[in-house]
């Protein structure tokens, strides 16, 4: 498998400086700042935790789709959102919680089997595995009505 790239540039001091995040070879760019990372004011900017949430949601959705397909229940859709919590732990900003919330539209898979596949997808997702140091990763799943 190919290695993937991303980068960041920061200019200025921590509180008043600014940065630019780049995903892939110039595929997507966004501004980030101290304010966008450590406050609720993210207007016009993103932060590493939002990028991590998007990466985790995407990875988990692919992992779950793969497992459901292998089980014979090709999903019409898997929609996942992720919430990444950053808080001080021993005075250091730490990601201590990731919550994945997924809605699955699939036939041929009952609720118990879906839950089994959800747990396996979370355990097998490459981003979940990379986040092994996170104190808690929670997954909530439901079938689309």
mmCIF file with all atom_site columns, C-alpha atoms in Angstrom:
data_model
loop_
_atom_site.group_PDB
_atom_site.id
_atom_site.type_symbol
_atom_site.label_atom_id
_atom_site.label_alt_id
_atom_site.label_comp_id
_atom_site.label_asym_id
_atom_site.label_entity_id
_atom_site.label_seq_id
_atom_site.pdbx_PDB_ins_code
_atom_site.Cartn_x
_atom_site.Cartn_y
_atom_site.Cartn_z
_atom_site.occupancy
_atom_site.B_iso_or_equiv
_atom_site.pdbx_formal_charge
_atom_site.auth_seq_id
_atom_site.auth_comp_id
_atom_site.auth_asym_id
_atom_site.auth_atom_id
_atom_site.pdbx_PDB_model_num
ATOM 1   C CA . UNK A 1 1   ? 0.000   0.000   0.000  1.00 0.00 ? 1   UNK A CA 1
ATOM 2   C CA . UNK A 1 2   ? 1.144   3.519   -0.720 1.00 0.00 ? 2   UNK A CA 1
ATOM 3   C CA . UNK A 1 3   ? 2.241   5.926   1.998  1.00 0.00 ? 3   UNK A CA 1
ATOM 4   C CA . UNK A 1 4   ? -0.003  8.973   2.368  1.00 0.00 ? 4   UNK A CA 1
ATOM 5   C CA . UNK A 1 5   ? 1.143   12.506  3.053  1.00 0.00 ? 5   UNK A CA 1
ATOM 6   C CA . UNK A 1 6   ? 0.039   15.590  4.900  1.00 0.00 ? 6   UNK A CA 1
ATOM 7   C CA . UNK A 1 7   ? 1.791   18.660  6.176  1.00 0.00 ? 7   UNK A CA 1
ATOM 8   C CA . UNK A 1 8   ? 1.521   21.763  8.283  1.00 0.00 ? 8   UNK A CA 1
ATOM 9   C CA . UNK A 1 9   ? 3.167   25.159  8.414  1.00 0.00 ? 9   UNK A CA 1
ATOM 10  C CA . UNK A 1 10  ? 2.966   27.464  11.441 1.00 0.00 ? 10  UNK A CA 1
ATOM 11  C CA . UNK A 1 11  ? 3.980   31.125  11.481 1.00 0.00 ? 11  UNK A CA 1
ATOM 12  C CA . UNK A 1 12  ? 4.262   33.293  14.586 1.00 0.00 ? 12  UNK A CA 1
ATOM 13  C CA . UNK A 1 13  ? 3.848   32.605  18.264 1.00 0.00 ? 13  UNK A CA 1
ATOM 14  C CA . UNK A 1 14  ? 1.416   30.065  19.700 1.00 0.00 ? 14  UNK A CA 1
ATOM 15  C CA . UNK A 1 15  ? -1.525  32.336  20.594 1.00 0.00 ? 15  UNK A CA 1
ATOM 16  C CA . UNK A 1 16  ? -1.388  34.895  17.795 1.00 0.00 ? 16  UNK A CA 1
ATOM 17  C CA . UNK A 1 17  ? 0.232   32.877  15.028 1.00 0.00 ? 17  UNK A CA 1
ATOM 18  C CA . UNK A 1 18  ? -1.500  30.955  12.296 1.00 0.00 ? 18  UNK A CA 1
ATOM 19  C CA . UNK A 1 19  ? -1.048  27.782  10.378 1.00 0.00 ? 19  UNK A CA 1
ATOM 20  C CA . UNK A 1 20  ? -1.927  26.000  7.176  1.00 0.00 ? 20  UNK A CA 1
ATOM 21  C CA . UNK A 1 21  ? -2.714  22.291  6.966  1.00 0.00 ? 21  UNK A CA 1
ATOM 22  C CA . UNK A 1 22  ? -2.289  20.397  3.700  1.00 0.00 ? 22  UNK A CA 1
ATOM 23  C CA . UNK A 1 23  ? -3.761  16.967  2.965  1.00 0.00 ? 23  UNK A CA 1
ATOM 24  C CA . UNK A 1 24  ? -2.110  14.904  0.261  1.00 0.00 ? 24  UNK A CA 1
ATOM 25  C CA . UNK A 1 25  ? -0.126  16.512  -2.521 1.00 0.00 ? 25  UNK A CA 1
ATOM 26  C CA . UNK A 1 26  ? -2.048  19.811  -2.483 1.00 0.00 ? 26  UNK A CA 1
ATOM 27  C CA . UNK A 1 27  ? -5.482  18.079  -2.557 1.00 0.00 ? 27  UNK A CA 1
ATOM 28  C CA . UNK A 1 28  ? -6.965  20.084  0.299  1.00 0.00 ? 28  UNK A CA 1
ATOM 29  C CA . UNK A 1 29  ? -5.749  22.981  2.424  1.00 0.00 ? 29  UNK A CA 1
ATOM 30  C CA . UNK A 1 30  ? -7.196  24.742  5.444  1.00 0.00 ? 30  UNK A CA 1
ATOM 31  C CA . UNK A 1 31  ? -6.151  27.340  7.964  1.00 0.00 ? 31  UNK A CA 1
ATOM 32  C CA . UNK A 1 32  ? -5.763  26.458  11.637 1.00 0.00 ? 32  UNK A CA 1
ATOM 33  C CA . UNK A 1 33  ? -5.009  28.495  14.736 1.00 0.00 ? 33  UNK A CA 1
ATOM 34  C CA . UNK A 1 34  ? -4.672  28.380  18.496 1.00 0.00 ? 34  UNK A CA 1
ATOM 35  C CA . UNK A 1 35  ? -8.281  29.607  18.713 1.00 0.00 ? 35  UNK A CA 1
ATOM 36  C CA . UNK A 1 36  ? -9.615  26.936  16.319 1.00 0.00 ? 36  UNK A CA 1
ATOM 37  C CA . UNK A 1 37  ? -7.903  24.239  18.358 1.00 0.00 ? 37  UNK A CA 1
ATOM 38  C CA . UNK A 1 38  ? -8.474  25.332  21.939 1.00 0.00 ? 38  UNK A CA 1
ATOM 39  C CA . UNK A 1 39  ? -11.796 27.213  21.852 1.00 0.00 ? 39  UNK A CA 1
ATOM 40  C CA . UNK A 1 40  ? -15.242 26.808  20.345 1.00 0.00 ? 40  UNK A CA 1
ATOM 41  C CA . UNK A 1 41  ? -14.498 29.595  17.839 1.00 0.00 ? 41  UNK A CA 1
ATOM 42  C CA . UNK A 1 42  ? -13.504 27.701  14.691 1.00 0.00 ? 42  UNK A CA 1
ATOM 43  C CA . UNK A 1 43  ? -14.845 30.198  12.148 1.00 0.00 ? 43  UNK A CA 1
ATOM 44  C CA . UNK A 1 44  ? -12.905 29.772  8.920  1.00 0.00 ? 44  UNK A CA 1
ATOM 45  C CA . UNK A 1 45  ? -10.393 27.374  10.449 1.00 0.00 ? 45  UNK A CA 1
ATOM 46  C CA . UNK A 1 46  ? -10.030 23.713  11.324 1.00 0.00 ? 46  UNK A CA 1
ATOM 47  C CA . UNK A 1 47  ? -7.779  21.850  13.729 1.00 0.00 ? 47  UNK A CA 1
ATOM 48  C CA . UNK A 1 48  ? -5.922  18.541  13.927 1.00 0.00 ? 48  UNK A CA 1
ATOM 49  C CA . UNK A 1 49  ? -8.705  16.935  15.970 1.00 0.00 ? 49  UNK A CA 1
ATOM 50  C CA . UNK A 1 50  ? -11.329 17.645  13.279 1.00 0.00 ? 50  UNK A CA 1
ATOM 51  C CA . UNK A 1 51  ? -9.052  16.107  10.669 1.00 0.00 ? 51  UNK A CA 1
ATOM 52  C CA . UNK A 1 52  ? -8.532  13.087  12.903 1.00 0.00 ? 52  UNK A CA 1
ATOM 53  C CA . UNK A 1 53  ? -12.312 12.779  13.385 1.00 0.00 ? 53  UNK A CA 1
ATOM 54  C CA . UNK A 1 54  ? -12.883 12.832  9.617  1.00 0.00 ? 54  UNK A CA 1
ATOM 55  C CA . UNK A 1 55  ? -10.105 10.283  9.048  1.00 0.00 ? 55  UNK A CA 1
ATOM 56  C CA . UNK A 1 56  ? -11.489 7.979   11.736 1.00 0.00 ? 56  UNK A CA 1
ATOM 57  C CA . UNK A 1 57  ? -15.069 8.231   10.412 1.00 0.00 ? 57  UNK A CA 1
ATOM 58  C CA . UNK A 1 58  ? -13.877 7.452   6.877  1.00 0.00 ? 58  UNK A CA 1
ATOM 59  C CA . UNK A 1 59  ? -11.684 4.549   7.923  1.00 0.00 ? 59  UNK A CA 1
ATOM 60  C CA . UNK A 1 60  ? -14.373 3.030   10.143 1.00 0.00 ? 60  UNK A CA 1
ATOM 61  C CA . UNK A 1 61  ? -17.036 3.339   7.408  1.00 0.00 ? 61  UNK A CA 1
ATOM 62  C CA . UNK A 1 62  ? -14.801 1.509   4.938  1.00 0.00 ? 62  UNK A CA 1
ATOM 63  C CA . UNK A 1 63  ? -13.919 -1.171  7.483  1.00 0.00 ? 63  UNK A CA 1
ATOM 64  C CA . UNK A 1 64  ? -17.580 -1.773  8.363  1.00 0.00 ? 64  UNK A CA 1
ATOM 65  C CA . UNK A 1 65  ? -18.619 -1.821  4.690  1.00 0.00 ? 65  UNK A CA 1
ATOM 66  C CA . UNK A 1 66  ? -15.955 -4.464  4.020  1.00 0.00 ? 66  UNK A CA 1
ATOM 67  C CA . UNK A 1 67  ? -17.101 -6.683  6.891  1.00 0.00 ? 67  UNK A CA 1
ATOM 68  C CA . UNK A 1 68  ? -20.790 -6.381  6.022  1.00 0.00 ? 68  UNK A CA 1
ATOM 69  C CA . UNK A 1 69  ? -20.054 -7.186  2.377  1.00 0.00 ? 69  UNK A CA 1
ATOM 70  C CA . UNK A 1 70  ? -18.038 -10.254 3.388  1.00 0.00 ? 70  UNK A CA 1
ATOM 71  C CA . UNK A 1 71  ? -21.013 -11.364 5.483  1.00 0.00 ? 71  UNK A CA 1
ATOM 72  C CA . UNK A 1 72  ? -23.298 -11.124 2.452  1.00 0.00 ? 72  UNK A CA 1
ATOM 73  C CA . UNK A 1 73  ? -25.086 -7.904  3.324  1.00 0.00 ? 73  UNK A CA 1
ATOM 74  C CA . UNK A 1 74  ? -23.879 -5.261  0.887  1.00 0.00 ? 74  UNK A CA 1
ATOM 75  C CA . UNK A 1 75  ? -24.825 -1.957  2.543  1.00 0.00 ? 75  UNK A CA 1
ATOM 76  C CA . UNK A 1 76  ? -26.631 0.751   0.609  1.00 0.00 ? 76  UNK A CA 1
ATOM 77  C CA . UNK A 1 77  ? -24.944 3.261   2.896  1.00 0.00 ? 77  UNK A CA 1
ATOM 78  C CA . UNK A 1 78  ? -22.796 3.603   5.990  1.00 0.00 ? 78  UNK A CA 1
ATOM 79  C CA . UNK A 1 79  ? -22.813 7.143   7.422  1.00 0.00 ? 79  UNK A CA 1
ATOM 80  C CA . UNK A 1 80  ? -20.417 7.772   10.297 1.00 0.00 ? 80  UNK A CA 1
ATOM 81  C CA . UNK A 1 81  ? -19.649 10.882  12.293 1.00 0.00 ? 81  UNK A CA 1
ATOM 82  C CA . UNK A 1 82  ? -16.850 11.151  14.813 1.00 0.00 ? 82  UNK A CA 1
ATOM 83  C CA . UNK A 1 83  ? -16.325 13.369  17.819 1.00 0.00 ? 83  UNK A CA 1
ATOM 84  C CA . UNK A 1 84  ? -12.786 13.753  19.161 1.00 0.00 ? 84  UNK A CA 1
ATOM 85  C CA . UNK A 1 85  ? -12.378 15.254  22.639 1.00 0.00 ? 85  UNK A CA 1
ATOM 86  C CA . UNK A 1 86  ? -9.207  17.149  23.506 1.00 0.00 ? 86  UNK A CA 1
ATOM 87  C CA . UNK A 1 87  ? -8.676  18.036  27.141 1.00 0.00 ? 87  UNK A CA 1
ATOM 88  C CA . UNK A 1 88  ? -5.773  18.604  29.539 1.00 0.00 ? 88  UNK A CA 1
ATOM 89  C CA . UNK A 1 89  ? -4.387  15.457  31.133 1.00 0.00 ? 89  UNK A CA 1
ATOM 90  C CA . UNK A 1 90  ? -1.553  16.140  33.571 1.00 0.00 ? 90  UNK A CA 1
ATOM 91  C CA . UNK A 1 91  ? -1.368  19.652  32.098 1.00 0.00 ? 91  UNK A CA 1
ATOM 92  C CA . UNK A 1 92  ? -0.865  18.411  28.515 1.00 0.00 ? 92  UNK A CA 1
ATOM 93  C CA . UNK A 1 93  ? -3.513  18.615  25.736 1.00 0.00 ? 93  UNK A CA 1
ATOM 94  C CA . UNK A 1 94  ? -4.602  14.996  25.215 1.00 0.00 ? 94  UNK A CA 1
ATOM 95  C CA . UNK A 1 95  ? -7.143  13.229  23.057 1.00 0.00 ? 95  UNK A CA 1
ATOM 96  C CA . UNK A 1 96  ? -8.894  11.103  25.662 1.00 0.00 ? 96  UNK A CA 1
ATOM 97  C CA . UNK A 1 97  ? -12.136 10.162  23.904 1.00 0.00 ? 97  UNK A CA 1
ATOM 98  C CA . UNK A 1 98  ? -13.312 9.361   20.392 1.00 0.00 ? 98  UNK A CA 1
ATOM 99  C CA . UNK A 1 99  ? -17.003 8.720   19.763 1.00 0.00 ? 99  UNK A CA 1
ATOM 100 C CA . UNK A 1 100 ? -18.099 7.175   16.485 1.00 0.00 ? 100 UNK A CA 1
ATOM 101 C CA . UNK A 1 101 ? -21.779 7.298   15.556 1.00 0.00 ? 101 UNK A CA 1
ATOM 102 C CA . UNK A 1 102 ? -22.801 5.282   12.528 1.00 0.00 ? 102 UNK A CA 1
ATOM 103 C CA . UNK A 1 103 ? -26.054 4.646   10.712 1.00 0.00 ? 103 UNK A CA 1
ATOM 104 C CA . UNK A 1 104 ? -26.172 1.645   8.392  1.00 0.00 ? 104 UNK A CA 1
ATOM 105 C CA . UNK A 1 105 ? -28.653 0.892   5.621  1.00 0.00 ? 105 UNK A CA 1
ATOM 106 C CA . UNK A 1 106 ? -28.215 -2.832  4.978  1.00 0.00 ? 106 UNK A CA 1
ATOM 107 C CA . UNK A 1 107 ? -30.464 -5.825  4.438  1.00 0.00 ? 107 UNK A CA 1
ATOM 108 C CA . UNK A 1 108 ? -29.712 -9.388  5.440  1.00 0.00 ? 108 UNK A CA 1
ATOM 109 C CA . UNK A 1 109 ? -27.872 -8.480  8.659  1.00 0.00 ? 109 UNK A CA 1
ATOM 110 C CA . UNK A 1 110 ? -29.776 -8.557  11.958 1.00 0.00 ? 110 UNK A CA 1
ATOM 111 C CA . UNK A 1 111 ? -29.105 -6.198  14.878 1.00 0.00 ? 111 UNK A CA 1
ATOM 112 C CA . UNK A 1 112 ? -26.893 -8.667  16.788 1.00 0.00 ? 112 UNK A CA 1
ATOM 113 C CA . UNK A 1 113 ? -24.779 -9.422  13.720 1.00 0.00 ? 113 UNK A CA 1
ATOM 114 C CA . UNK A 1 114 ? -24.528 -5.706  12.948 1.00 0.00 ? 114 UNK A CA 1
ATOM 115 C CA . UNK A 1 115 ? -23.192 -5.016  16.441 1.00 0.00 ? 115 UNK A CA 1
ATOM 116 C CA . UNK A 1 116 ? -20.622 -7.803  16.052 1.00 0.00 ? 116 UNK A CA 1
ATOM 117 C CA . UNK A 1 117 ? -19.465 -6.327  12.740 1.00 0.00 ? 117 UNK A CA 1
ATOM 118 C CA . UNK A 1 118 ? -19.370 -2.804  14.221 1.00 0.00 ? 118 UNK A CA 1
ATOM 119 C CA . UNK A 1 119 ? -17.066 -3.973  17.016 1.00 0.00 ? 119 UNK A CA 1
ATOM 120 C CA . UNK A 1 120 ? -14.832 -5.825  14.561 1.00 0.00 ? 120 UNK A CA 1
ATOM 121 C CA . UNK A 1 121 ? -14.737 -2.802  12.226 1.00 0.00 ? 121 UNK A CA 1
ATOM 122 C CA . UNK A 1 122 ? -13.633 -0.526  15.045 1.00 0.00 ? 122 UNK A CA 1
ATOM 123 C CA . UNK A 1 123 ? -10.933 -2.962  16.146 1.00 0.00 ? 123 UNK A CA 1
ATOM 124 C CA . UNK A 1 124 ? -9.697  -3.492  12.581 1.00 0.00 ? 124 UNK A CA 1
ATOM 125 C CA . UNK A 1 125 ? -9.809  0.088   11.319 1.00 0.00 ? 125 UNK A CA 1
ATOM 126 C CA . UNK A 1 126 ? -6.264  1.373   10.744 1.00 0.00 ? 126 UNK A CA 1
ATOM 127 C CA . UNK A 1 127 ? -7.040  4.729   12.367 1.00 0.00 ? 127 UNK A CA 1
ATOM 128 C CA . UNK A 1 128 ? -8.516  2.993   15.433 1.00 0.00 ? 128 UNK A CA 1
ATOM 129 C CA . UNK A 1 129 ? -5.353  0.933   15.672 1.00 0.00 ? 129 UNK A CA 1
ATOM 130 C CA . UNK A 1 130 ? -3.206  4.059   15.388 1.00 0.00 ? 130 UNK A CA 1
ATOM 131 C CA . UNK A 1 131 ? -5.220  5.593   18.233 1.00 0.00 ? 131 UNK A CA 1
ATOM 132 C CA . UNK A 1 132 ? -4.523  2.735   20.634 1.00 0.00 ? 132 UNK A CA 1
ATOM 133 C CA . UNK A 1 133 ? -3.274  5.249   23.213 1.00 0.00 ? 133 UNK A CA 1
ATOM 134 C CA . UNK A 1 134 ? -6.655  6.995   23.417 1.00 0.00 ? 134 UNK A CA 1
ATOM 135 C CA . UNK A 1 135 ? -8.258  6.130   26.754 1.00 0.00 ? 135 UNK A CA 1
ATOM 136 C CA . UNK A 1 136 ? -11.693 5.405   25.284 1.00 0.00 ? 136 UNK A CA 1
ATOM 137 C CA . UNK A 1 137 ? -13.188 4.864   21.842 1.00 0.00 ? 137 UNK A CA 1
ATOM 138 C CA . UNK A 1 138 ? -16.976 4.459   21.842 1.00 0.00 ? 138 UNK A CA 1
ATOM 139 C CA . UNK A 1 139 ? -19.097 3.311   18.906 1.00 0.00 ? 139 UNK A CA 1
ATOM 140 C CA . UNK A 1 140 ? -22.850 3.701   18.600 1.00 0.00 ? 140 UNK A CA 1
ATOM 141 C CA . UNK A 1 141 ? -24.556 2.001   15.670 1.00 0.00 ? 141 UNK A CA 1
ATOM 142 C CA . UNK A 1 142 ? -28.096 1.863   14.405 1.00 0.00 ? 142 UNK A CA 1
ATOM 143 C CA . UNK A 1 143 ? -29.894 0.603   11.379 1.00 0.00 ? 143 UNK A CA 1
ATOM 144 C CA . UNK A 1 144 ? -31.423 3.165   9.110  1.00 0.00 ? 144 UNK A CA 1
ATOM 145 C CA . UNK A 1 145 ? -35.200 3.057   9.455  1.00 0.00 ? 145 UNK A CA 1
#
